[in-house]
Amino acid sequence: MAHTDHQTMRRVLRREIAGTIGLLTDEQDFSAMRRYRSFTFDDHAAYLQQVEALLRSRASQGSHTSVALFDPQEYAEFCAGSGLDPDHPSSRTRFTAELAATGPTLLYEGQPLADLLPALVDEAVRQATWEYATTLLSRLGACASCGEDIGRAAFTRASDLLVRILDTARPGNRHLVCSVSGPPETLVSVLHADQDEAGTTHLDDAEALEFTTVLALGLATRSPGGLVMRTTSPNTTDCIYGWRLRGDGLEALTAGEVFDAYCTDVESGDLISPESGVDYCAPPDLGDLEPPQGGHHH
């Protein structure tokens, strides 16, 4: 009887354990792991099917499971730095635990793996973009004239601009894209700001942080770039407008410039038919866009 009670308690406790699965999302990463003899899968499609079946099984048992991106190169570096044998399942488990603590993860909530995979990749890209932009901001140091931290001041200004952009937008759901050009690559950040029936705007904190950081980097470094807003609400046409990054501020695009940007093929330069049910507009007035330093520019 005592043995049965112990088994019952263990089954109950097993449901209390949260788990993380490190997932090889593409064929190239999967092939890289096949060099390890202890990694016994030989077909990526079959591997994904087994992962999805495991996720469904754990969910049916009431278990909480998150999914993380498993990067073979990072795994090899982790094992080398930790003195672990990469060709051993326990090493992969250790690395996955590290991912759960430090890397981007998504909770499995019964969604198809075909939906979960791109969302997980987007989450990883977003975190990498934020980390990269944050590093560049921190390296800017202090202003030679006033001693103020340039990165911190730019982040404050970007936050203020984002608040004003959202406050002046018409009601509905807002989709914002900020792009900042610079070596070695262009950084792109996306922010969704949806309104509920009461008019309250809901933001994902991680998205908002990354978006603000990328905008701040563009302002602080005076890099070429732009910010575009698309608003959507029931029974009305969508509205698209935007700004270019100019110096350490924003300059409104005309309706014609927005139209040209959306209706011109980037590669060929050919005209593209405009979307139906969309207005290409000039942005609302944001008020005084000059930095608060009264003429002083970092």
PDB file of C-alpha atoms in Angstrom:
ATOM      1  CA  MET A   1       0.000   0.000   0.000  1.00  0.00           C
ATOM      2  CA  ALA A   2       2.826   2.385   0.899  1.00  0.00           C
ATOM      3  CA  HIS A   3       4.531   1.592  -2.428  1.00  0.00           C
ATOM      4  CA  THR A   4       1.309   2.465  -4.306  1.00  0.00           C
ATOM      5  CA  ASP A   5       0.994   5.722  -2.394  1.00  0.00           C
ATOM      6  CA  HIS A   6       4.565   6.644  -3.302  1.00  0.00           C
ATOM      7  CA  GLN A   7       3.878   5.946  -6.983  1.00  0.00           C
ATOM      8  CA  THR A   8       0.746   8.093  -6.840  1.00  0.00           C
ATOM      9  CA  MET A   9       2.642  10.953  -5.230  1.00  0.00           C
ATOM     10  CA  ARG A  10       5.380  10.732  -7.839  1.00  0.00           C
ATOM     11  CA  ARG A  11       2.786  10.932 -10.625  1.00  0.00           C
ATOM     12  CA  VAL A  12       1.277  13.997  -8.963  1.00  0.00           C
ATOM     13  CA  LEU A  13       4.705  15.601  -8.561  1.00  0.00           C
ATOM     14  CA  ARG A  14       5.575  14.860 -12.198  1.00  0.00           C
ATOM     15  CA  ARG A  15       2.683  17.112 -13.216  1.00  0.00           C
ATOM     16  CA  GLU A  16       4.224  19.901 -11.128  1.00  0.00           C
ATOM     17  CA  ILE A  17       7.507  19.842 -13.083  1.00  0.00           C
ATOM     18  CA  ALA A  18       7.897  22.440 -15.840  1.00  0.00           C
ATOM     19  CA  GLY A  19       9.985  21.325 -18.801  1.00  0.00           C
ATOM     20  CA  THR A  20      11.846  22.873 -21.733  1.00  0.00           C
ATOM     21  CA  ILE A  21      12.540  21.249 -25.085  1.00  0.00           C
ATOM     22  CA  GLY A  22      15.457  22.480 -27.176  1.00  0.00           C
ATOM     23  CA  LEU A  23      14.204  22.373 -30.747  1.00  0.00           C
ATOM     24  CA  LEU A  24      16.200  22.083 -33.976  1.00  0.00           C
ATOM     25  CA  THR A  25      13.997  24.156 -36.241  1.00  0.00           C
ATOM     26  CA  ASP A  26      15.718  23.766 -39.610  1.00  0.00           C
ATOM     27  CA  GLU A  27      17.368  21.061 -41.669  1.00  0.00           C
ATOM     28  CA  GLN A  28      20.838  22.607 -41.441  1.00  0.00           C
ATOM     29  CA  ASP A  29      20.908  22.628 -37.641  1.00  0.00           C
ATOM     30  CA  PHE A  30      19.469  19.114 -37.585  1.00  0.00           C
ATOM     31  CA  SER A  31      22.234  17.881 -39.911  1.00  0.00           C
ATOM     32  CA  ALA A  32      24.879  19.493 -37.704  1.00  0.00           C
ATOM     33  CA  MET A  33      23.668  17.485 -34.697  1.00  0.00           C
ATOM     34  CA  ARG A  34      23.797  14.193 -36.566  1.00  0.00           C
ATOM     35  CA  ARG A  35      27.597  14.145 -36.191  1.00  0.00           C
ATOM     36  CA  TYR A  36      27.016  13.051 -32.583  1.00  0.00           C
ATOM     37  CA  ARG A  37      26.442   9.291 -32.312  1.00  0.00           C
ATOM     38  CA  SER A  38      24.178   9.765 -29.288  1.00  0.00           C
ATOM     39  CA  PHE A  39      21.800  11.881 -31.409  1.00  0.00           C
ATOM     40  CA  THR A  40      19.832   9.035 -32.940  1.00  0.00           C
ATOM     41  CA  PHE A  41      17.377  10.865 -35.208  1.00  0.00           C
ATOM     42  CA  ASP A  42      18.079  10.610 -38.936  1.00  0.00           C
ATOM     43  CA  ASP A  43      15.125  12.445 -40.495  1.00  0.00           C
ATOM     44  CA  HIS A  44      14.195  16.038 -39.671  1.00  0.00           C
ATOM     45  CA  ALA A  45      10.511  15.716 -40.591  1.00  0.00           C
ATOM     46  CA  ALA A  46      10.145  12.592 -38.427  1.00  0.00           C
ATOM     47  CA  TYR A  47      11.997  14.368 -35.607  1.00  0.00           C
ATOM     48  CA  LEU A  48       9.536  17.288 -35.711  1.00  0.00           C
ATOM     49  CA  GLN A  49       6.592  14.886 -35.717  1.00  0.00           C
ATOM     50  CA  GLN A  50       7.950  13.161 -32.615  1.00  0.00           C
ATOM     51  CA  VAL A  51       8.521  16.493 -30.882  1.00  0.00           C
ATOM     52  CA  GLU A  52       4.956  17.571 -31.602  1.00  0.00           C
ATOM     53  CA  ALA A  53       3.603  14.247 -30.340  1.00  0.00           C
ATOM     54  CA  LEU A  54       5.615  14.644 -27.139  1.00  0.00           C
ATOM     55  CA  LEU A  55       4.350  18.185 -26.635  1.00  0.00           C
ATOM     56  CA  ARG A  56       0.745  17.050 -27.078  1.00  0.00           C
ATOM     57  CA  SER A  57       1.279  14.154 -24.697  1.00  0.00           C
ATOM     58  CA  ARG A  58       2.725  16.374 -21.974  1.00  0.00           C
ATOM     59  CA  ALA A  59      -0.065  18.909 -22.447  1.00  0.00           C
ATOM     60  CA  SER A  60      -2.707  16.186 -22.122  1.00  0.00           C
ATOM     61  CA  GLN A  61      -1.148  15.231 -18.790  1.00  0.00           C
ATOM     62  CA  GLY A  62      -1.316  18.819 -17.550  1.00  0.00           C
ATOM     63  CA  SER A  63       2.435  19.432 -17.881  1.00  0.00           C
ATOM     64  CA  HIS A  64       3.813  22.890 -18.605  1.00  0.00           C
ATOM     65  CA  THR A  65       6.330  22.802 -21.487  1.00  0.00           C
ATOM     66  CA  SER A  66       8.257  25.620 -23.127  1.00  0.00           C
ATOM     67  CA  VAL A  67      10.211  25.412 -26.370  1.00  0.00           C
ATOM     68  CA  ALA A  68      13.616  26.965 -27.047  1.00  0.00           C
ATOM     69  CA  LEU A  69      15.816  27.199 -30.123  1.00  0.00           C
ATOM     70  CA  PHE A  70      18.663  24.696 -30.007  1.00  0.00           C
ATOM     71  CA  ASP A  71      21.689  26.101 -31.849  1.00  0.00           C
ATOM     72  CA  PRO A  72      24.382  23.463 -32.566  1.00  0.00           C
ATOM     73  CA  GLN A  73      27.225  26.002 -32.668  1.00  0.00           C
ATOM     74  CA  GLU A  74      26.231  27.539 -29.346  1.00  0.00           C
ATOM     75  CA  TYR A  75      25.873  24.021 -27.963  1.00  0.00           C
ATOM     76  CA  ALA A  76      29.423  23.090 -29.005  1.00  0.00           C
ATOM     77  CA  GLU A  77      30.773  26.301 -27.454  1.00  0.00           C
ATOM     78  CA  PHE A  78      28.806  25.650 -24.262  1.00  0.00           C
ATOM     79  CA  CYS A  79      30.232  22.131 -23.943  1.00  0.00           C
ATOM     80  CA  ALA A  80      33.779  23.340 -24.608  1.00  0.00           C
ATOM     81  CA  GLY A  81      33.462  26.073 -21.998  1.00  0.00           C
ATOM     82  CA  SER A  82      31.855  23.762 -19.430  1.00  0.00           C
ATOM     83  CA  GLY A  83      34.136  20.768 -19.982  1.00  0.00           C
ATOM     84  CA  LEU A  84      31.218  18.589 -21.096  1.00  0.00           C
ATOM     85  CA  ASP A  85      31.183  15.813 -23.667  1.00  0.00           C
ATOM     86  CA  PRO A  86      28.942  17.117 -26.483  1.00  0.00           C
ATOM     87  CA  ASP A  87      28.198  13.560 -27.585  1.00  0.00           C
ATOM     88  CA  HIS A  88      26.131  12.762 -24.523  1.00  0.00           C
ATOM     89  CA  PRO A  89      22.401  13.275 -23.853  1.00  0.00           C
ATOM     90  CA  SER A  90      23.036  14.758 -20.395  1.00  0.00           C
ATOM     91  CA  SER A  91      25.102  17.535 -21.995  1.00  0.00           C
ATOM     92  CA  ARG A  92      22.201  18.429 -24.276  1.00  0.00           C
ATOM     93  CA  THR A  93      19.946  18.468 -21.234  1.00  0.00           C
ATOM     94  CA  ARG A  94      22.326  20.851 -19.418  1.00  0.00           C
ATOM     95  CA  PHE A  95      22.441  23.141 -22.443  1.00  0.00           C
ATOM     96  CA  THR A  96      18.652  23.134 -22.757  1.00  0.00           C
ATOM     97  CA  ALA A  97      18.358  24.086 -19.084  1.00  0.00           C
ATOM     98  CA  GLU A  98      20.693  27.003 -19.813  1.00  0.00           C
ATOM     99  CA  LEU A  99      18.468  28.050 -22.715  1.00  0.00           C
ATOM    100  CA  ALA A 100      15.437  27.971 -20.447  1.00  0.00           C
ATOM    101  CA  ALA A 101      17.153  30.404 -18.080  1.00  0.00           C
ATOM    102  CA  THR A 102      18.757  32.818 -20.544  1.00  0.00           C
ATOM    103  CA  GLY A 103      17.369  32.339 -24.041  1.00  0.00           C
ATOM    104  CA  PRO A 104      14.053  33.060 -25.727  1.00  0.00           C
ATOM    105  CA  THR A 105      11.368  30.453 -25.061  1.00  0.00           C
ATOM    106  CA  LEU A 106       7.707  30.076 -25.946  1.00  0.00           C
ATOM    107  CA  LEU A 107       5.065  28.213 -24.003  1.00  0.00           C
ATOM    108  CA  TYR A 108       3.430  25.320 -25.822  1.00  0.00           C
ATOM    109  CA  GLU A 109      -0.327  25.843 -25.588  1.00  0.00           C
ATOM    110  CA  GLY A 110      -1.545  23.236 -28.041  1.00  0.00           C
ATOM    111  CA  GLN A 111      -0.772  25.255 -31.176  1.00  0.00           C
ATOM    112  CA  PRO A 112       0.501  23.373 -34.250  1.00  0.00           C
ATOM    113  CA  LEU A 113       4.268  23.151 -34.492  1.00  0.00           C
ATOM    114  CA  ALA A 114       4.010  24.854 -37.897  1.00  0.00           C
ATOM    115  CA  ASP A 115       2.751  27.956 -36.041  1.00  0.00           C
ATOM    116  CA  LEU A 116       5.087  27.638 -33.079  1.00  0.00           C
ATOM    117  CA  LEU A 117       8.324  27.403 -35.094  1.00  0.00           C
ATOM    118  CA  PRO A 118       8.179  30.785 -36.896  1.00  0.00           C
ATOM    119  CA  ALA A 119       7.018  32.468 -33.698  1.00  0.00           C
ATOM    120  CA  LEU A 120       9.995  30.994 -31.853  1.00  0.00           C
ATOM    121  CA  VAL A 121      12.406  32.148 -34.559  1.00  0.00           C
ATOM    122  CA  ASP A 122      10.877  35.647 -34.425  1.00  0.00           C
ATOM    123  CA  GLU A 123      11.328  35.690 -30.656  1.00  0.00           C
ATOM    124  CA  ALA A 124      14.993  34.714 -31.013  1.00  0.00           C
ATOM    125  CA  VAL A 125      15.593  37.392 -33.650  1.00  0.00           C
ATOM    126  CA  ARG A 126      13.899  39.967 -31.463  1.00  0.00           C
ATOM    127  CA  GLN A 127      16.073  39.155 -28.454  1.00  0.00           C
ATOM    128  CA  ALA A 128      19.236  39.149 -30.574  1.00  0.00           C
ATOM    129  CA  THR A 129      18.287  42.521 -32.075  1.00  0.00           C
ATOM    130  CA  TRP A 130      17.653  44.001 -28.641  1.00  0.00           C
ATOM    131  CA  GLU A 131      20.938  42.665 -27.240  1.00  0.00           C
ATOM    132  CA  TYR A 132      22.906  43.987 -30.224  1.00  0.00           C
ATOM    133  CA  ALA A 133      21.276  47.438 -30.149  1.00  0.00           C
ATOM    134  CA  THR A 134      21.747  47.646 -26.378  1.00  0.00           C
ATOM    135  CA  THR A 135      25.443  46.819 -26.726  1.00  0.00           C
ATOM    136  CA  LEU A 136      25.934  49.519 -29.365  1.00  0.00           C
ATOM    137  CA  LEU A 137      24.082  52.082 -27.251  1.00  0.00           C
ATOM    138  CA  SER A 138      26.185  51.309 -24.189  1.00  0.00           C
ATOM    139  CA  ARG A 139      29.387  51.807 -26.184  1.00  0.00           C
ATOM    140  CA  LEU A 140      28.507  55.392 -27.096  1.00  0.00           C
ATOM    141  CA  GLY A 141      29.616  56.606 -23.682  1.00  0.00           C
ATOM    142  CA  ALA A 142      29.176  60.107 -22.339  1.00  0.00           C
ATOM    143  CA  CYS A 143      28.673  63.330 -24.262  1.00  0.00           C
ATOM    144  CA  ALA A 144      31.943  65.266 -24.483  1.00  0.00           C
ATOM    145  CA  SER A 145      30.091  68.564 -23.929  1.00  0.00           C
ATOM    146  CA  CYS A 146      27.777  67.824 -21.018  1.00  0.00           C
ATOM    147  CA  GLY A 147      28.830  64.415 -19.702  1.00  0.00           C
ATOM    148  CA  GLU A 148      25.358  62.910 -20.137  1.00  0.00           C
ATOM    149  CA  ASP A 149      25.168  59.250 -21.104  1.00  0.00           C
ATOM    150  CA  ILE A 150      24.297  59.395 -24.811  1.00  0.00           C
ATOM    151  CA  GLY A 151      22.626  55.996 -24.957  1.00  0.00           C
ATOM    152  CA  ARG A 152      20.457  56.642 -21.911  1.00  0.00           C
ATOM    153  CA  ALA A 153      19.411  60.071 -23.196  1.00  0.00           C
ATOM    154  CA  ALA A 154      18.525  58.607 -26.606  1.00  0.00           C
ATOM    155  CA  PHE A 155      16.461  55.851 -24.988  1.00  0.00           C
ATOM    156  CA  THR A 156      14.523  58.435 -22.963  1.00  0.00           C
ATOM    157  CA  ARG A 157      13.878  60.470 -26.099  1.00  0.00           C
ATOM    158  CA  ALA A 158      12.819  57.394 -28.081  1.00  0.00           C
ATOM    159  CA  SER A 159      10.408  56.418 -25.297  1.00  0.00           C
ATOM    160  CA  ASP A 160       8.869  59.901 -25.359  1.00  0.00           C
ATOM    161  CA  LEU A 161       8.486  59.805 -29.142  1.00  0.00           C
ATOM    162  CA  LEU A 162       6.854  56.367 -29.035  1.00  0.00           C
ATOM    163  CA  VAL A 163       4.334  57.527 -26.435  1.00  0.00           C
ATOM    164  CA  ARG A 164       3.426  60.542 -28.571  1.00  0.00           C
ATOM    165  CA  ILE A 165       3.128  58.414 -31.708  1.00  0.00           C
ATOM    166  CA  LEU A 166       0.702  56.060 -29.954  1.00  0.00           C
ATOM    167  CA  ASP A 167      -1.213  58.889 -28.292  1.00  0.00           C
ATOM    168  CA  THR A 168      -1.813  60.670 -31.608  1.00  0.00           C
ATOM    169  CA  ALA A 169      -2.741  57.537 -33.574  1.00  0.00           C
ATOM    170  CA  ARG A 170      -6.364  56.990 -34.447  1.00  0.00           C
ATOM    171  CA  PRO A 171      -8.237  54.275 -32.493  1.00  0.00           C
ATOM    172  CA  GLY A 172      -7.691  50.660 -33.435  1.00  0.00           C
ATOM    173  CA  ASN A 173      -4.838  48.221 -33.704  1.00  0.00           C
ATOM    174  CA  ARG A 174      -1.435  49.670 -34.556  1.00  0.00           C
ATOM    175  CA  HIS A 175       1.442  47.927 -36.292  1.00  0.00           C
ATOM    176  CA  LEU A 176       4.740  49.821 -36.145  1.00  0.00           C
ATOM    177  CA  VAL A 177       7.992  49.043 -37.938  1.00  0.00           C
ATOM    178  CA  CYS A 178      11.269  50.822 -37.193  1.00  0.00           C
ATOM    179  CA  SER A 179      14.344  50.274 -39.372  1.00  0.00           C
ATOM    180  CA  VAL A 180      17.816  51.669 -38.745  1.00  0.00           C
ATOM    181  CA  SER A 181      20.521  51.318 -41.391  1.00  0.00           C
ATOM    182  CA  GLY A 182      24.149  50.903 -40.493  1.00  0.00           C
ATOM    183  CA  PRO A 183      27.108  48.609 -40.638  1.00  0.00           C
ATOM    184  CA  PRO A 184      27.112  45.706 -40.691  1.00  0.00           C
ATOM    185  CA  GLU A 185      23.361  45.374 -41.263  1.00  0.00           C
ATOM    186  CA  THR A 186      19.996  47.055 -41.018  1.00  0.00           C
ATOM    187  CA  LEU A 187      18.150  46.529 -37.750  1.00  0.00           C
ATOM    188  CA  VAL A 188      14.386  46.104 -37.985  1.00  0.00           C
ATOM    189  CA  SER A 189      11.988  46.052 -35.058  1.00  0.00           C
ATOM    190  CA  VAL A 190       8.230  45.505 -34.996  1.00  0.00           C
ATOM    191  CA  LEU A 191       5.734  46.581 -32.350  1.00  0.00           C
ATOM    192  CA  HIS A 192       2.063  45.645 -32.080  1.00  0.00           C
ATOM    193  CA  ALA A 193      -0.085  48.029 -30.059  1.00  0.00           C
ATOM    194  CA  ASP A 194      -3.677  46.822 -29.942  1.00  0.00           C
ATOM    195  CA  GLN A 195      -6.583  48.653 -28.357  1.00  0.00           C
ATOM    196  CA  ASP A 196      -9.445  46.962 -26.561  1.00  0.00           C
ATOM    197  CA  GLU A 197     -13.065  48.118 -26.607  1.00  0.00           C
ATOM    198  CA  ALA A 198     -12.397  50.466 -23.700  1.00  0.00           C
ATOM    199  CA  GLY A 199      -9.656  52.218 -25.679  1.00  0.00           C
ATOM    200  CA  THR A 200      -6.795  50.832 -23.577  1.00  0.00           C
ATOM    201  CA  THR A 201      -3.615  50.135 -25.537  1.00  0.00           C
ATOM    202  CA  HIS A 202      -1.896  46.808 -24.859  1.00  0.00           C
ATOM    203  CA  LEU A 203       1.814  46.359 -25.541  1.00  0.00           C
ATOM    204  CA  ASP A 204       4.102  43.377 -25.199  1.00  0.00           C
ATOM    205  CA  ASP A 205       6.813  44.599 -22.824  1.00  0.00           C
ATOM    206  CA  ALA A 206       9.622  42.762 -24.616  1.00  0.00           C
ATOM    207  CA  GLU A 207       8.500  44.070 -28.013  1.00  0.00           C
ATOM    208  CA  ALA A 208       8.243  47.622 -26.694  1.00  0.00           C
ATOM    209  CA  LEU A 209      11.700  47.453 -25.105  1.00  0.00           C
ATOM    210  CA  GLU A 210      13.335  46.185 -28.287  1.00  0.00           C
ATOM    211  CA  PHE A 211      11.493  48.701 -30.472  1.00  0.00           C
ATOM    212  CA  THR A 212      12.467  51.621 -28.253  1.00  0.00           C
ATOM    213  CA  THR A 213      16.084  50.472 -28.113  1.00  0.00           C
ATOM    214  CA  VAL A 214      16.379  50.222 -31.911  1.00  0.00           C
ATOM    215  CA  LEU A 215      14.782  53.659 -32.331  1.00  0.00           C
ATOM    216  CA  ALA A 216      17.123  55.061 -29.668  1.00  0.00           C
ATOM    217  CA  LEU A 217      20.141  53.647 -31.499  1.00  0.00           C
ATOM    218  CA  GLY A 218      19.045  55.346 -34.707  1.00  0.00           C
ATOM    219  CA  LEU A 219      18.574  58.664 -32.920  1.00  0.00           C
ATOM    220  CA  ALA A 220      21.834  58.457 -30.983  1.00  0.00           C
ATOM    221  CA  THR A 221      23.962  57.564 -34.012  1.00  0.00           C
ATOM    222  CA  ARG A 222      22.015  59.762 -36.483  1.00  0.00           C
ATOM    223  CA  SER A 223      21.721  56.756 -38.768  1.00  0.00           C
ATOM    224  CA  PRO A 224      19.447  56.620 -41.829  1.00  0.00           C
ATOM    225  CA  GLY A 225      16.174  54.942 -41.031  1.00  0.00           C
ATOM    226  CA  GLY A 226      12.465  55.270 -40.732  1.00  0.00           C
ATOM    227  CA  LEU A 227       9.373  54.471 -38.718  1.00  0.00           C
ATOM    228  CA  VAL A 228       6.068  53.401 -40.260  1.00  0.00           C
ATOM    229  CA  MET A 229       2.686  53.034 -38.587  1.00  0.00           C
ATOM    230  CA  ARG A 230      -0.322  51.125 -39.873  1.00  0.00           C
ATOM    231  CA  THR A 231      -3.617  51.486 -38.043  1.00  0.00           C
ATOM    232  CA  THR A 232      -6.512  49.085 -38.481  1.00  0.00           C
ATOM    233  CA  SER A 233     -10.013  49.401 -37.081  1.00  0.00           C
ATOM    234  CA  PRO A 234     -13.391  47.854 -37.970  1.00  0.00           C
ATOM    235  CA  ASN A 235     -15.461  49.377 -40.777  1.00  0.00           C
ATOM    236  CA  THR A 236     -12.751  51.868 -41.791  1.00  0.00           C
ATOM    237  CA  THR A 237      -9.904  51.831 -44.261  1.00  0.00           C
ATOM    238  CA  ASP A 238      -6.417  51.117 -42.973  1.00  0.00           C
ATOM    239  CA  CYS A 239      -4.172  54.146 -42.609  1.00  0.00           C
ATOM    240  CA  ILE A 240      -0.408  54.073 -43.253  1.00  0.00           C
ATOM    241  CA  TYR A 241       1.987  56.910 -42.469  1.00  0.00           C
ATOM    242  CA  GLY A 242       5.472  57.412 -41.181  1.00  0.00           C
ATOM    243  CA  TRP A 243       8.603  59.384 -40.480  1.00  0.00           C
ATOM    244  CA  ARG A 244      12.237  59.290 -41.524  1.00  0.00           C
ATOM    245  CA  LEU A 245      14.974  59.490 -38.916  1.00  0.00           C
ATOM    246  CA  ARG A 246      16.587  62.884 -39.325  1.00  0.00           C
ATOM    247  CA  GLY A 247      19.503  63.732 -37.063  1.00  0.00           C
ATOM    248  CA  ASP A 248      18.363  62.922 -33.550  1.00  0.00           C
ATOM    249  CA  GLY A 249      14.687  63.341 -34.332  1.00  0.00           C
ATOM    250  CA  LEU A 250      11.853  62.373 -36.689  1.00  0.00           C
ATOM    251  CA  GLU A 251      10.738  64.108 -39.886  1.00  0.00           C
ATOM    252  CA  ALA A 252       7.234  63.439 -41.171  1.00  0.00           C
ATOM    253  CA  LEU A 253       6.847  61.752 -44.551  1.00  0.00           C
ATOM    254  CA  THR A 254       4.340  63.231 -46.960  1.00  0.00           C
ATOM    255  CA  ALA A 255       1.426  61.110 -48.140  1.00  0.00           C
ATOM    256  CA  GLY A 256       3.108  60.929 -51.558  1.00  0.00           C
ATOM    257  CA  GLU A 257       6.365  59.644 -50.027  1.00  0.00           C
ATOM    258  CA  VAL A 258       4.489  56.961 -48.107  1.00  0.00           C
ATOM    259  CA  PHE A 259       2.637  55.957 -51.275  1.00  0.00           C
ATOM    260  CA  ASP A 260       5.893  55.756 -53.248  1.00  0.00           C
ATOM    261  CA  ALA A 261       7.547  53.660 -50.544  1.00  0.00           C
ATOM    262  CA  TYR A 262       4.716  51.123 -50.461  1.00  0.00           C
ATOM    263  CA  CYS A 263       3.958  51.046 -54.174  1.00  0.00           C
ATOM    264  CA  THR A 264       7.479  50.673 -55.567  1.00  0.00           C
ATOM    265  CA  ASP A 265       9.327  47.364 -55.868  1.00  0.00           C
ATOM    266  CA  VAL A 266      12.515  47.708 -53.836  1.00  0.00           C
ATOM    267  CA  GLU A 267      14.631  45.575 -56.183  1.00  0.00           C
ATOM    268  CA  SER A 268      13.339  46.513 -59.635  1.00  0.00           C
ATOM    269  CA  GLY A 269      11.983  50.003 -58.997  1.00  0.00           C
ATOM    270  CA  ASP A 270       8.760  49.061 -60.798  1.00  0.00           C
ATOM    271  CA  LEU A 271       5.433  50.384 -59.595  1.00  0.00           C
ATOM    272  CA  ILE A 272       3.224  48.064 -57.527  1.00  0.00           C
ATOM    273  CA  SER A 273      -0.541  48.413 -57.396  1.00  0.00           C
ATOM    274  CA  PRO A 274      -1.647  50.027 -54.124  1.00  0.00           C
ATOM    275  CA  GLU A 275      -3.583  47.931 -51.648  1.00  0.00           C
ATOM    276  CA  SER A 276      -7.337  48.277 -51.737  1.00  0.00           C
ATOM    277  CA  GLY A 277      -8.924  49.700 -48.624  1.00  0.00           C
ATOM    278  CA  VAL A 278      -5.734  51.520 -47.574  1.00  0.00           C
ATOM    279  CA  ASP A 279      -5.081  55.249 -47.234  1.00  0.00           C
ATOM    280  CA  TYR A 280      -1.506  56.502 -47.518  1.00  0.00           C
ATOM    281  CA  CYS A 281      -1.455  59.534 -45.258  1.00  0.00           C
ATOM    282  CA  ALA A 282       0.672  62.207 -43.697  1.00  0.00           C
ATOM    283  CA  PRO A 283       1.204  61.509 -39.984  1.00  0.00           C
ATOM    284  CA  PRO A 284      -0.545  63.488 -37.251  1.00  0.00           C
ATOM    285  CA  ASP A 285       1.323  66.327 -35.607  1.00  0.00           C
ATOM    286  CA  LEU A 286       3.482  65.029 -32.748  1.00  0.00           C
ATOM    287  CA  GLY A 287       4.072  68.473 -31.342  1.00  0.00           C
ATOM    288  CA  ASP A 288       7.528  69.838 -30.611  1.00  0.00           C
ATOM    289  CA  LEU A 289      10.014  67.222 -31.793  1.00  0.00           C
ATOM    290  CA  GLU A 290      13.114  69.140 -30.772  1.00  0.00           C
ATOM    291  CA  PRO A 291      15.246  67.505 -28.058  1.00  0.00           C
ATOM    292  CA  PRO A 292      14.710  69.022 -24.607  1.00  0.00           C
ATOM    293  CA  GLN A 293      18.344  70.124 -24.315  1.00  0.00           C
ATOM    294  CA  GLY A 294      17.495  73.483 -25.881  1.00  0.00           C
ATOM    295  CA  GLY A 295      19.741  73.362 -28.927  1.00  0.00           C
ATOM    296  CA  HIS A 296      22.345  71.016 -27.491  1.00  0.00           C
ATOM    297  CA  HIS A 297      22.674  67.875 -29.634  1.00  0.00           C
ATOM    298  CA  HIS A 298      24.650  64.786 -28.690  1.00  0.00           C
TER     299      HIS A 298
END
